[in-house]
Amino acid sequence: MDADTTQLACPHCLAINRVPDARLGEGPRCGRCHQPLFTGQPVALTAGNAEAFLLRSEQPAVIDAWAGWCGPCRSFAPVFAAACQRLEPQFRFLKLDTEAEPQLAAQFRIQSLPTLIAWQGSREGGHEVARISGALPLPQFMQWLAKAYGLA
Ligand SMILES: [Zn+2]
């Protein structure tokens, strides 16, 4: 039993690392490529890394589905980045560019932009826990996350 470790993907090489929970906040590095497992910045979600982040990582993962032509998406981007800085390493923050990754956007049935998805990874795979459409100010976004993950 590994109740005291968290399995998570490296944003650089996608290796699956197993990190002791007590060391999660100590700037853990990837066992394969030795780069930081958390950089303080959202990671681009792609068809190539979705499995590693969504189905093989045991963390909550927050997805921002956006497009370059979408004004509200651009205004929400700094809010998402600020939440990432506050909530890593407990959460992973992922950006889904719906124009660059249309198949992934279709899998998530993205109908309007931006759409924010709260995802929970687990050893058995992962599942969506909540979603909301439309940009939110930072306090409301943080509240929504806390409620989605049962922390509030
Ligand atoms: Zn790595």
Tab-separated table of C-alpha atoms and ligand atoms in Angstrom:
chain	number	residue	atom	x	y	z
A	1	MET	CA	0.000	0.000	0.000
A	2	ASP	CA	1.255	3.438	-0.951
A	3	ALA	CA	-1.248	5.550	0.891
A	4	ASP	CA	1.358	8.200	1.593
A	5	THR	CA	2.497	8.846	-1.949
A	6	THR	CA	0.937	10.591	-4.919
A	7	GLN	CA	1.430	9.392	-8.477
A	8	LEU	CA	1.812	12.258	-10.948
A	9	ALA	CA	3.101	13.002	-14.440
A	10	CYS	CA	6.159	15.121	-15.220
A	11	PRO	CA	5.155	18.110	-17.405
A	12	HIS	CA	8.476	17.898	-19.276
A	13	CYS	CA	8.955	14.205	-20.155
A	14	LEU	CA	5.574	12.732	-19.014
A	15	ALA	CA	7.279	10.137	-16.814
A	16	ILE	CA	4.972	8.968	-14.029
A	17	ASN	CA	6.589	9.834	-10.695
A	18	ARG	CA	5.573	8.625	-7.256
A	19	VAL	CA	6.137	11.427	-4.752
A	20	PRO	CA	5.831	11.066	-0.964
A	21	ASP	CA	3.020	13.379	0.135
A	22	ALA	CA	5.258	14.920	2.785
A	23	ARG	CA	7.660	16.054	0.037
A	24	LEU	CA	5.091	17.359	-2.422
A	25	GLY	CA	5.617	20.935	-1.274
A	26	GLU	CA	9.407	20.758	-1.380
A	27	GLY	CA	9.865	21.373	-5.098
A	28	PRO	CA	9.983	17.713	-6.163
A	29	ARG	CA	11.883	16.884	-9.359
A	30	CYS	CA	11.280	14.247	-11.980
A	31	GLY	CA	13.127	10.983	-11.416
A	32	ARG	CA	13.774	10.648	-15.142
A	33	CYS	CA	14.541	14.133	-16.521
A	34	HIS	CA	15.332	15.850	-13.173
A	35	GLN	CA	13.295	18.949	-14.035
A	36	PRO	CA	10.753	20.369	-11.553
A	37	LEU	CA	7.445	18.507	-11.453
A	38	PHE	CA	5.709	21.841	-10.841
A	39	THR	CA	6.686	25.102	-12.503
A	40	GLY	CA	4.026	27.479	-11.195
A	41	GLN	CA	2.493	27.650	-14.668
A	42	PRO	CA	-0.365	25.827	-16.381
A	43	VAL	CA	0.593	23.021	-18.762
A	44	ALA	CA	-0.829	22.714	-22.299
A	45	LEU	CA	-3.115	19.671	-22.446
A	46	THR	CA	-2.693	17.731	-25.693
A	47	ALA	CA	-3.775	14.433	-27.203
A	48	GLY	CA	-0.232	13.273	-26.441
A	49	ASN	CA	-0.223	14.002	-22.712
A	50	ALA	CA	-3.902	13.717	-21.722
A	51	GLU	CA	-3.572	10.117	-20.550
A	52	ALA	CA	-0.548	10.935	-18.364
A	53	PHE	CA	-2.224	13.901	-16.685
A	54	LEU	CA	-5.843	12.745	-16.533
A	55	LEU	CA	-5.755	8.967	-16.221
A	56	ARG	CA	-2.377	8.171	-14.696
A	57	SER	CA	-1.977	11.055	-12.225
A	58	GLU	CA	-3.733	10.888	-8.870
A	59	GLN	CA	-4.226	14.612	-8.547
A	60	PRO	CA	-7.090	17.003	-9.022
A	61	ALA	CA	-6.554	18.550	-12.479
A	62	VAL	CA	-8.265	21.777	-13.477
A	63	ILE	CA	-8.791	22.281	-17.210
A	64	ASP	CA	-9.295	25.646	-18.911
A	65	ALA	CA	-10.737	25.051	-22.389
A	66	TRP	CA	-10.069	28.176	-24.443
A	67	ALA	CA	-9.443	29.609	-27.908
A	68	GLY	CA	-7.311	32.491	-29.126
A	69	TRP	CA	-10.252	34.303	-30.735
A	70	CYS	CA	-12.284	34.239	-27.489
A	71	GLY	CA	-12.083	37.526	-25.572
A	72	PRO	CA	-13.407	36.181	-22.249
A	73	CYS	CA	-10.842	33.351	-22.510
A	74	ARG	CA	-8.018	35.872	-22.808
A	75	SER	CA	-9.294	37.868	-19.847
A	76	PHE	CA	-9.620	34.687	-17.765
A	77	ALA	CA	-6.067	33.464	-18.522
A	78	PRO	CA	-4.384	35.562	-15.765
A	79	VAL	CA	-6.974	34.323	-13.234
A	80	PHE	CA	-6.224	30.725	-14.157
A	81	ALA	CA	-2.470	31.395	-13.890
A	82	ALA	CA	-2.908	33.025	-10.474
A	83	ALA	CA	-4.940	30.075	-9.182
A	84	CYS	CA	-2.219	27.742	-10.488
A	85	GLN	CA	0.433	29.598	-8.496
A	86	ARG	CA	-1.677	29.326	-5.357
A	87	LEU	CA	-2.813	25.725	-5.659
A	88	GLU	CA	0.153	23.814	-7.051
A	89	PRO	CA	1.352	21.210	-6.107
A	90	GLN	CA	-1.962	19.952	-4.704
A	91	PHE	CA	-3.621	20.644	-8.081
A	92	ARG	CA	-2.413	20.419	-11.676
A	93	PHE	CA	-3.567	23.203	-14.030
A	94	LEU	CA	-4.079	22.352	-17.689
A	95	LYS	CA	-4.895	24.571	-20.677
A	96	LEU	CA	-6.873	23.013	-23.507
A	97	ASP	CA	-6.475	25.010	-26.732
A	98	THR	CA	-9.655	23.921	-28.484
A	99	GLU	CA	-8.369	25.015	-31.911
A	100	ALA	CA	-5.065	23.137	-31.622
A	101	GLU	CA	-6.718	20.052	-30.044
A	102	PRO	CA	-10.160	19.697	-31.662
A	103	GLN	CA	-10.434	15.967	-30.929
A	104	LEU	CA	-9.744	16.490	-27.242
A	105	ALA	CA	-12.231	19.367	-27.185
A	106	ALA	CA	-14.809	17.050	-28.778
A	107	GLN	CA	-14.112	14.321	-26.221
A	108	PHE	CA	-14.821	16.829	-23.474
A	109	ARG	CA	-17.939	18.020	-25.351
A	110	ILE	CA	-16.848	21.653	-25.078
A	111	GLN	CA	-19.826	23.738	-26.205
A	112	SER	CA	-18.889	27.261	-25.120
A	113	LEU	CA	-15.744	29.113	-24.161
A	114	PRO	CA	-14.169	29.324	-21.785
A	115	THR	CA	-15.246	26.081	-20.123
A	116	LEU	CA	-13.620	25.128	-16.828
A	117	ILE	CA	-13.514	21.479	-15.847
A	118	ALA	CA	-12.631	20.081	-12.431
A	119	TRP	CA	-11.141	16.627	-12.967
A	120	GLN	CA	-10.122	14.118	-10.323
A	121	GLY	CA	-7.391	11.671	-11.218
A	122	SER	CA	-7.084	8.371	-9.359
A	123	ARG	CA	-5.273	5.043	-9.619
A	124	GLU	CA	-8.377	3.629	-11.280
A	125	GLY	CA	-8.320	6.310	-13.981
A	126	GLY	CA	-10.094	9.593	-13.478
A	127	HIS	CA	-13.390	11.385	-13.773
A	128	GLU	CA	-14.918	14.815	-14.157
A	129	VAL	CA	-16.335	16.221	-10.931
A	130	ALA	CA	-17.697	19.560	-12.116
A	131	ARG	CA	-17.701	22.031	-14.982
A	132	ILE	CA	-18.735	25.606	-15.516
A	133	SER	CA	-18.815	27.859	-18.558
A	134	GLY	CA	-17.762	31.486	-18.573
A	135	ALA	CA	-14.891	33.449	-17.074
A	136	LEU	CA	-14.866	33.987	-13.299
A	137	PRO	CA	-12.989	36.482	-11.129
A	138	LEU	CA	-10.273	34.874	-8.996
A	139	PRO	CA	-12.188	34.732	-5.654
A	140	GLN	CA	-15.210	33.123	-7.315
A	141	PHE	CA	-12.995	30.708	-9.256
A	142	MET	CA	-11.234	29.653	-6.042
A	143	GLN	CA	-14.627	29.194	-4.341
A	144	TRP	CA	-15.897	27.141	-7.249
A	145	LEU	CA	-12.821	24.888	-7.087
A	146	ALA	CA	-13.158	24.394	-3.340
A	147	LYS	CA	-16.802	23.433	-3.728
A	148	ALA	CA	-16.153	21.172	-6.734
A	149	TYR	CA	-13.556	19.181	-4.799
A	150	GLY	CA	-15.495	19.148	-1.546
A	151	LEU	CA	-13.027	21.394	0.258
A	152	ALA	CA	-15.555	24.074	1.191
B	1	ZN	ZN	10.525	14.400	-16.400
